[in-house]
PDB file of C-alpha atoms and ligand atoms in Angstrom:
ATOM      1  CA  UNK Q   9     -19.944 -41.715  70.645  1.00  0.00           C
ATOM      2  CA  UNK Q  10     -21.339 -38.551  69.296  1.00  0.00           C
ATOM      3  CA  UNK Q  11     -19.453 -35.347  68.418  1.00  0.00           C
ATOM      4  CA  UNK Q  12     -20.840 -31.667  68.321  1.00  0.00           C
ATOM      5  CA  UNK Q  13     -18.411 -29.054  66.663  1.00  0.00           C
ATOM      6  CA  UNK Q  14     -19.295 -25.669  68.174  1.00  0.00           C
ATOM      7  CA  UNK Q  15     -18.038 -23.085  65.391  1.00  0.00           C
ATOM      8  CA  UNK Q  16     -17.552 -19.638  65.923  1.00  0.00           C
ATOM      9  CA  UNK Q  17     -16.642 -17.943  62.957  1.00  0.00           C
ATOM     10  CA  UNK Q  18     -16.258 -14.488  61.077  1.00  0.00           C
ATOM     11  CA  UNK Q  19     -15.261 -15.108  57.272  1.00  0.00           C
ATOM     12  CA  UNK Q  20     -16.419 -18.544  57.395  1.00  0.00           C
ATOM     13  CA  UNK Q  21     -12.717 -20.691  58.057  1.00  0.00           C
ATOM     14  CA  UNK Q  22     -13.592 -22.315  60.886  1.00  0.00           C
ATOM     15  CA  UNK Q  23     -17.100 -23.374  59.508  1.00  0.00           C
ATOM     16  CA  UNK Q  24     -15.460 -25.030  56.764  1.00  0.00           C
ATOM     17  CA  UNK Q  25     -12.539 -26.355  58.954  1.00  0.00           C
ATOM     18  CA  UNK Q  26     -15.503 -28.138  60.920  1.00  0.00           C
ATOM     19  CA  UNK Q  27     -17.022 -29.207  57.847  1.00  0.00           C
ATOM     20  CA  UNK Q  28     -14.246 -31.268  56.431  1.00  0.00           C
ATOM     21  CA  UNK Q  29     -13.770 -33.052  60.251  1.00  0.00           C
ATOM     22  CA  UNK Q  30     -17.394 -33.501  59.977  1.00  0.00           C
ATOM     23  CA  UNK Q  31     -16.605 -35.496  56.443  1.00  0.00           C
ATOM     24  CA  UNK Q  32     -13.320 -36.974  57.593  1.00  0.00           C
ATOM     25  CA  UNK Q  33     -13.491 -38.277  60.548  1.00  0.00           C
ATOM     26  CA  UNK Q  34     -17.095 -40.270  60.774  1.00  0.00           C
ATOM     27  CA  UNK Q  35     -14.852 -43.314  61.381  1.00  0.00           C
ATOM     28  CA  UNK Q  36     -14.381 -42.295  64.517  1.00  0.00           C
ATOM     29  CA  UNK Q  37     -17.905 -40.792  65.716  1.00  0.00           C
ATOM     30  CA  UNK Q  38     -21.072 -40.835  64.440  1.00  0.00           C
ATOM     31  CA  UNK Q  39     -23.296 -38.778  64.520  1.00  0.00           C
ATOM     32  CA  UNK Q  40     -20.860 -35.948  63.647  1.00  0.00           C
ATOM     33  CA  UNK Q  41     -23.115 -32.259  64.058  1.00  0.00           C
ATOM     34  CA  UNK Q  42     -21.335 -28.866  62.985  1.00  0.00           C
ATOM     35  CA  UNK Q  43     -23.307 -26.466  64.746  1.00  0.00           C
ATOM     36  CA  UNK Q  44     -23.171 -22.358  64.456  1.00  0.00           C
ATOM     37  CA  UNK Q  45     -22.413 -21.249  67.623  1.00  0.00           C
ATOM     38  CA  UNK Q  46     -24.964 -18.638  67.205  1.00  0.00           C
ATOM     39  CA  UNK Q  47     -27.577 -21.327  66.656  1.00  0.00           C
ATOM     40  CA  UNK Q  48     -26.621 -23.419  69.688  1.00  0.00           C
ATOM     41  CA  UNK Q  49     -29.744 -24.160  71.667  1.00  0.00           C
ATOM     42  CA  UNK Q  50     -29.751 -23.482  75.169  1.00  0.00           C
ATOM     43  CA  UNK Q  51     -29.830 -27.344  75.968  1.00  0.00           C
ATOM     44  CA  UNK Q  52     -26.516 -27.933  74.046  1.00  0.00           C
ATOM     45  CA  UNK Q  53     -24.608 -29.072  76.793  1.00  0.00           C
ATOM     46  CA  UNK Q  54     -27.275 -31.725  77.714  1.00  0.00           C
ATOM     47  CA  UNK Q  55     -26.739 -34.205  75.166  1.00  0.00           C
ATOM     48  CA  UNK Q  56     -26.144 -38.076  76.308  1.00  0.00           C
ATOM     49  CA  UNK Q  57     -22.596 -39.898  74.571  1.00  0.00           C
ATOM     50  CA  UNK Q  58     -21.753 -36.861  73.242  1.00  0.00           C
ATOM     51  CA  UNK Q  59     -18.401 -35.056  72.633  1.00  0.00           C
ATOM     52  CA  UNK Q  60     -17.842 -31.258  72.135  1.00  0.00           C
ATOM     53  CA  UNK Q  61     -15.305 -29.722  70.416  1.00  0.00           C
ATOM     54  CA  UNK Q  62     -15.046 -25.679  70.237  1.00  0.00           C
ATOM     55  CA  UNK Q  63     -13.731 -24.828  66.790  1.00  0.00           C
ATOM     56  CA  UNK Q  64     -13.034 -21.128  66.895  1.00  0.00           C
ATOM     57  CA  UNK Q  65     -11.376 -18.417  65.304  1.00  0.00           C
ATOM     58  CA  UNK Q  66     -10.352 -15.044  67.150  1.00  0.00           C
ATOM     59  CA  UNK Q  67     -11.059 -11.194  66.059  1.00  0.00           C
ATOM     60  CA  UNK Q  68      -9.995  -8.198  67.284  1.00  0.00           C
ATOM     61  CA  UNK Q  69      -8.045  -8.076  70.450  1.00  0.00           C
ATOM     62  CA  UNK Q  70      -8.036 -11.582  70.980  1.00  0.00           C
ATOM     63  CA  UNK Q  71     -11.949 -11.325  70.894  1.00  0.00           C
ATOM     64  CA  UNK Q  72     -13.948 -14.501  70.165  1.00  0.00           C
ATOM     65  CA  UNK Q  73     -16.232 -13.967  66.835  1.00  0.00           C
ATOM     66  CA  UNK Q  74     -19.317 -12.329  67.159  1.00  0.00           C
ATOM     67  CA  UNK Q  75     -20.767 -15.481  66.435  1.00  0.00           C
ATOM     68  CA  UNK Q  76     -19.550 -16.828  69.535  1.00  0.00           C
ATOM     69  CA  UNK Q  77     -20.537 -13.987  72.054  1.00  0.00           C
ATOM     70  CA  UNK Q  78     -24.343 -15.808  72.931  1.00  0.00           C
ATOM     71  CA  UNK Q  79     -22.938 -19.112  73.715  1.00  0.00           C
ATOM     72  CA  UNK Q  80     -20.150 -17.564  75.581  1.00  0.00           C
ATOM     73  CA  UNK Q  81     -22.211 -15.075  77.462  1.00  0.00           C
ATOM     74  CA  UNK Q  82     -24.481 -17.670  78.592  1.00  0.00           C
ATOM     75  CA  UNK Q  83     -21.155 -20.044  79.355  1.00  0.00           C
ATOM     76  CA  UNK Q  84     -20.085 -16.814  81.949  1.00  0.00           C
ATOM     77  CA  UNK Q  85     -23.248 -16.131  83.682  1.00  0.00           C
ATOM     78  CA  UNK Q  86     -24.932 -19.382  84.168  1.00  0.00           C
ATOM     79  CA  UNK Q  87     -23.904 -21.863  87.264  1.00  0.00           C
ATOM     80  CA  UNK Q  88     -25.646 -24.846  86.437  1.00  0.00           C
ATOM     81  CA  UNK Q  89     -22.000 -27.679  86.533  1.00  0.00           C
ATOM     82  CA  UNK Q  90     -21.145 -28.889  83.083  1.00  0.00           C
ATOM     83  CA  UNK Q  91     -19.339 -31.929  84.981  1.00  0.00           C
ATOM     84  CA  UNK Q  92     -19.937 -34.286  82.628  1.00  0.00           C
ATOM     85  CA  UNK Q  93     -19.124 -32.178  79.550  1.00  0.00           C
ATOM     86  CA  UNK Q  94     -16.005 -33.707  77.922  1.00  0.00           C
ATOM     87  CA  UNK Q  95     -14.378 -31.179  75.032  1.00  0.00           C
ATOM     88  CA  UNK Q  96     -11.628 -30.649  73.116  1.00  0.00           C
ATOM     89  CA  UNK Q  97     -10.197 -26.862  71.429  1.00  0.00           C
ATOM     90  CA  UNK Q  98      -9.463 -26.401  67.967  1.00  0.00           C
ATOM     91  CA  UNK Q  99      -8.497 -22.909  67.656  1.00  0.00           C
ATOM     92  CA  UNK Q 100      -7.880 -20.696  64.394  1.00  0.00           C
ATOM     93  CA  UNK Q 101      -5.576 -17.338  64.253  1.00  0.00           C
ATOM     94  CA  UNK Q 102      -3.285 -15.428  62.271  1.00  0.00           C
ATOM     95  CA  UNK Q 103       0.821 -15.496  64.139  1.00  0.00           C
ATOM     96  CA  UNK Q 104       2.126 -13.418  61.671  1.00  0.00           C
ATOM     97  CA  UNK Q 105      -0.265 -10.213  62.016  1.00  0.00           C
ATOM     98  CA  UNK Q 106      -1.481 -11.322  65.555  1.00  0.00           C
ATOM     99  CA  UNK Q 107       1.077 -12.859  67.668  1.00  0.00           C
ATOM    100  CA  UNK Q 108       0.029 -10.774  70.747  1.00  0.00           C
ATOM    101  CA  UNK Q 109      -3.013 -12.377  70.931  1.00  0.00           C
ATOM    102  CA  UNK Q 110      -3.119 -15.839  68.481  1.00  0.00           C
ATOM    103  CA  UNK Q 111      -5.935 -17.478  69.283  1.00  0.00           C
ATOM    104  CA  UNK Q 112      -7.149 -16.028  72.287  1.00  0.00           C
ATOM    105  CA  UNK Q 113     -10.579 -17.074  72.039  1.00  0.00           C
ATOM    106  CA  UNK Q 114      -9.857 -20.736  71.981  1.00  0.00           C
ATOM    107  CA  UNK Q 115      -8.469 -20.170  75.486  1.00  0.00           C
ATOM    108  CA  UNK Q 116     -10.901 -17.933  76.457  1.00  0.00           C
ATOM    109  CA  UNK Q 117     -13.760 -20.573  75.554  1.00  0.00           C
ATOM    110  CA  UNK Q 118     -11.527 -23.598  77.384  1.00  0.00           C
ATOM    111  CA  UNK Q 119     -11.253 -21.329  80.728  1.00  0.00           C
ATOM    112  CA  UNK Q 120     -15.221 -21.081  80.037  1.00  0.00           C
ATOM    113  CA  UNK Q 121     -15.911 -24.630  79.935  1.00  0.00           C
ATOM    114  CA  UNK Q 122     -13.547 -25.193  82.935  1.00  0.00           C
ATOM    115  CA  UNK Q 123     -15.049 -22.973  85.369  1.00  0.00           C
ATOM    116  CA  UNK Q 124     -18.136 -24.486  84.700  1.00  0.00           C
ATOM    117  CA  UNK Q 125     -16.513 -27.824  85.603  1.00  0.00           C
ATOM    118  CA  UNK Q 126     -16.181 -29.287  82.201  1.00  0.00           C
ATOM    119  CA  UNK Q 127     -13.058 -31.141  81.472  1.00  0.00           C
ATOM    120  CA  UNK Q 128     -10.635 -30.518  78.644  1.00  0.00           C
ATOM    121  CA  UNK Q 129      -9.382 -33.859  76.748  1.00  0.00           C
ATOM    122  CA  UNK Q 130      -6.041 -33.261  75.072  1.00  0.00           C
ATOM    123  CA  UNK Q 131      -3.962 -30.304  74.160  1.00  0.00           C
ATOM    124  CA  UNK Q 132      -5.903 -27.060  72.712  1.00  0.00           C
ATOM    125  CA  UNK Q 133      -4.788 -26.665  69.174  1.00  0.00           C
ATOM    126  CA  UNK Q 134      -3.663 -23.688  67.502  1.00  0.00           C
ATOM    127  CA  UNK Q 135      -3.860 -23.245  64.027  1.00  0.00           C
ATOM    128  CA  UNK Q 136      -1.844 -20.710  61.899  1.00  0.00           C
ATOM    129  CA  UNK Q 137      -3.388 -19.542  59.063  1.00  0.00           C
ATOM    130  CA  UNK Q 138      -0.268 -17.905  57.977  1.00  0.00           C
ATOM    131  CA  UNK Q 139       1.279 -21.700  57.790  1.00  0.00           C
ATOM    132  CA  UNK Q 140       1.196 -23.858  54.914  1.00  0.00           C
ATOM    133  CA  UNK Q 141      -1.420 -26.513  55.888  1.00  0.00           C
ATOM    134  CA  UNK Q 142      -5.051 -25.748  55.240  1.00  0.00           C
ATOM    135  CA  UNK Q 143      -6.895 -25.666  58.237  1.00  0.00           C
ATOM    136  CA  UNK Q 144      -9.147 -28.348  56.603  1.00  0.00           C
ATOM    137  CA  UNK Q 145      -6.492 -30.564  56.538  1.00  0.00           C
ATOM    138  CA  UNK Q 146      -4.898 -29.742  59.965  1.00  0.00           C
ATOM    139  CA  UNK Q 147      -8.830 -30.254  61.326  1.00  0.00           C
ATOM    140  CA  UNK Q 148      -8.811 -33.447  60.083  1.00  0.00           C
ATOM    141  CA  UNK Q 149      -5.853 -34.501  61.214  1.00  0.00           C
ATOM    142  CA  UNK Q 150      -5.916 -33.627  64.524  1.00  0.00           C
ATOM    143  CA  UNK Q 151      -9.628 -34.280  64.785  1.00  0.00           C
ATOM    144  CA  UNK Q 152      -9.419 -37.967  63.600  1.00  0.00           C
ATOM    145  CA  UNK Q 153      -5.859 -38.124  66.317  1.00  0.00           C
ATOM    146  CA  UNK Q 154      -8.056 -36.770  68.902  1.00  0.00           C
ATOM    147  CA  UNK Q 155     -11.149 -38.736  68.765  1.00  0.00           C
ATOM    148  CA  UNK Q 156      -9.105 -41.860  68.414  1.00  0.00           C
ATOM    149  CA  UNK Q 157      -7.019 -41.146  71.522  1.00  0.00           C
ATOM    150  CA  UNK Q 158     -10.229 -39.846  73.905  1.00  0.00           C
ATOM    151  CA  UNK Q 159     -13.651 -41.312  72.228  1.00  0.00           C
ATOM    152  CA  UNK Q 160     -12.840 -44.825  73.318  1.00  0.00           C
ATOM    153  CA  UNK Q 161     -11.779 -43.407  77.393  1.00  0.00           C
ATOM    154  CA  UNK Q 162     -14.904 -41.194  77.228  1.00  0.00           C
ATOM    155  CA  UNK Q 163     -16.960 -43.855  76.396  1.00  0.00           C
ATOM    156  CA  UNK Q 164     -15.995 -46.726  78.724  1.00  0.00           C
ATOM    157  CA  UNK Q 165     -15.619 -44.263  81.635  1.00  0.00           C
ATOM    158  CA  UNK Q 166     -19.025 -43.109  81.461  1.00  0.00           C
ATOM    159  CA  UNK Q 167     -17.286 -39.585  81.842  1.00  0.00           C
ATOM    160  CA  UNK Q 168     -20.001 -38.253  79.477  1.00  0.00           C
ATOM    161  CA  UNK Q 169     -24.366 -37.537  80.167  1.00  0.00           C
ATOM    162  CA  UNK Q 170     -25.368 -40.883  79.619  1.00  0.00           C
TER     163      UNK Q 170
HETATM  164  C1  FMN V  22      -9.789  -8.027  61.640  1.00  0.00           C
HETATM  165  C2  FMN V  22      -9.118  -9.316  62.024  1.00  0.00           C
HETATM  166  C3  FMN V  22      -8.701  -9.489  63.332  1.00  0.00           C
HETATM  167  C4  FMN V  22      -8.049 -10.692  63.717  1.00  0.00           C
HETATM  168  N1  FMN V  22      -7.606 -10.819  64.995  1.00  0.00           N
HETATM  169  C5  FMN V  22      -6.918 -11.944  65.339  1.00  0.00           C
HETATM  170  C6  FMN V  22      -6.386 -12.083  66.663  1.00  0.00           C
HETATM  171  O1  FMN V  22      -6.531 -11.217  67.525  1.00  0.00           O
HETATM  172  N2  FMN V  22      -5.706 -13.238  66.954  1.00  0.00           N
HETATM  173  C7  FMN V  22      -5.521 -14.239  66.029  1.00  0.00           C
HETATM  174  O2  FMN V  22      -4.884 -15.234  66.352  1.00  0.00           O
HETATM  175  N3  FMN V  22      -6.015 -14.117  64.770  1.00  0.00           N
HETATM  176  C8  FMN V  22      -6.707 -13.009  64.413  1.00  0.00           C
HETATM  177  N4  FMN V  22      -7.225 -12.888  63.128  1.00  0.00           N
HETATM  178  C9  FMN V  22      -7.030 -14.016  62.179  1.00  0.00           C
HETATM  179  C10 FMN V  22      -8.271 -14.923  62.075  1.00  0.00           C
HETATM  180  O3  FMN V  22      -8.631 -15.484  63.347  1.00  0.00           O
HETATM  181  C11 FMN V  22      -7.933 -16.070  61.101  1.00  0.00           C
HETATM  182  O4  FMN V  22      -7.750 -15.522  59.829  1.00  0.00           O
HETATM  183  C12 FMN V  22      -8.983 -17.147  61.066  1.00  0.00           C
HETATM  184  O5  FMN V  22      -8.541 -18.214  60.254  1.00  0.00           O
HETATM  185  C13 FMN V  22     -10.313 -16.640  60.525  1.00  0.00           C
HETATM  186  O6  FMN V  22     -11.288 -17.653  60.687  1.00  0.00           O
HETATM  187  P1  FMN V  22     -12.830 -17.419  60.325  1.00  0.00           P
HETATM  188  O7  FMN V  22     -12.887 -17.203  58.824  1.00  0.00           O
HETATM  189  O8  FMN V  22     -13.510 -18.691  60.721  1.00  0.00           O
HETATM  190  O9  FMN V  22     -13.353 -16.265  61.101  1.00  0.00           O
HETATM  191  C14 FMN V  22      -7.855 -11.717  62.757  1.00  0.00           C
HETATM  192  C15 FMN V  22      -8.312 -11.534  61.435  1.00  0.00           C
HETATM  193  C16 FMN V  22      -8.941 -10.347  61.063  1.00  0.00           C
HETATM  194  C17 FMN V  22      -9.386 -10.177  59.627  1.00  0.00           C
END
């Protein structure tokens, strides 16, 4: 089973976030891709055996980075069903100076995805950089839990493009 990690990302936190589950969890996918939301090609959603999982941080209001507004945009207008899209959320914010709105834009991608008909596997996860893990080490953690618990149902279910 394949993973894509969809990053959107200001100061660069999320990129490495995805970086180090690119690096730590090959045991449990491979190929693993990190790919710039802002580079995502149209077709993204099209690959066979593949898993997604939207690593963002939030801006703003609860905004999603400008990074991310392309992918999203075309997420919001577009009708063609992502039914067989299987993804998970990995979401970066600040609680202490944003409570109001701590990682909005993972939910705001996930209700994205799900009008389009794609299906969320697991929780979304919220990390708070104003905790004491790293978010490298919190990606890889629940990254490696997550592909563990949903690669192996993904894959004999057929649930993904095959
Ligand atoms: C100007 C600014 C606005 C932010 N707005 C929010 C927000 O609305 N909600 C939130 O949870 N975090 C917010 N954050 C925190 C970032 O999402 C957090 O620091 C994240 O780890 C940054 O990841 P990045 O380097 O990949 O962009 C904000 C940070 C800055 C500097």
């Amino acid at each position: 089973m394949k993973l894509k990690i969809l990053v959107g990302t200001v100061t660069h936190t999320a990129e490495f976030t995805a970086q180090a589950m690119q690096l730590g969890c090959i045991e449990w996918a491979d190929p693993i891709e990190v790919i710039l939301m802002h580079e995502a090609p149209a077709e993204v959603w099209d690959e066979p055996d593949t898993l997604y999982l939207i690593c963002t941080s939030t801006y703003g209001m609860g905004d999603v980075p400008d990074n991310a507004w392309p992918l999203l945009n075309d997420l919001q207008t577009q009708s063609a069903s992502l039914v067989h899209v299987r993804y998970g959320v990995f979401g970066l914010g600040d609680h202490a100076s944003h409570a109001p709105t701590f990682c909005f834009a993972a939910d705001v991608f996930d209700r994205a995805l799900a009008a389009r008909g794609a299906q969320r596997l697991g929780d979304i996860h919220r990390h708070d950089a104003s905790g004491d893990t790293p978010s490298e080490d919190a990606g890889i953690a629940w990254c490696s839990q997550w592909l563990q618990t949903h690669a192996p149902q993904a894959e004999s279910s057929g649930n993904t493009r095959a």
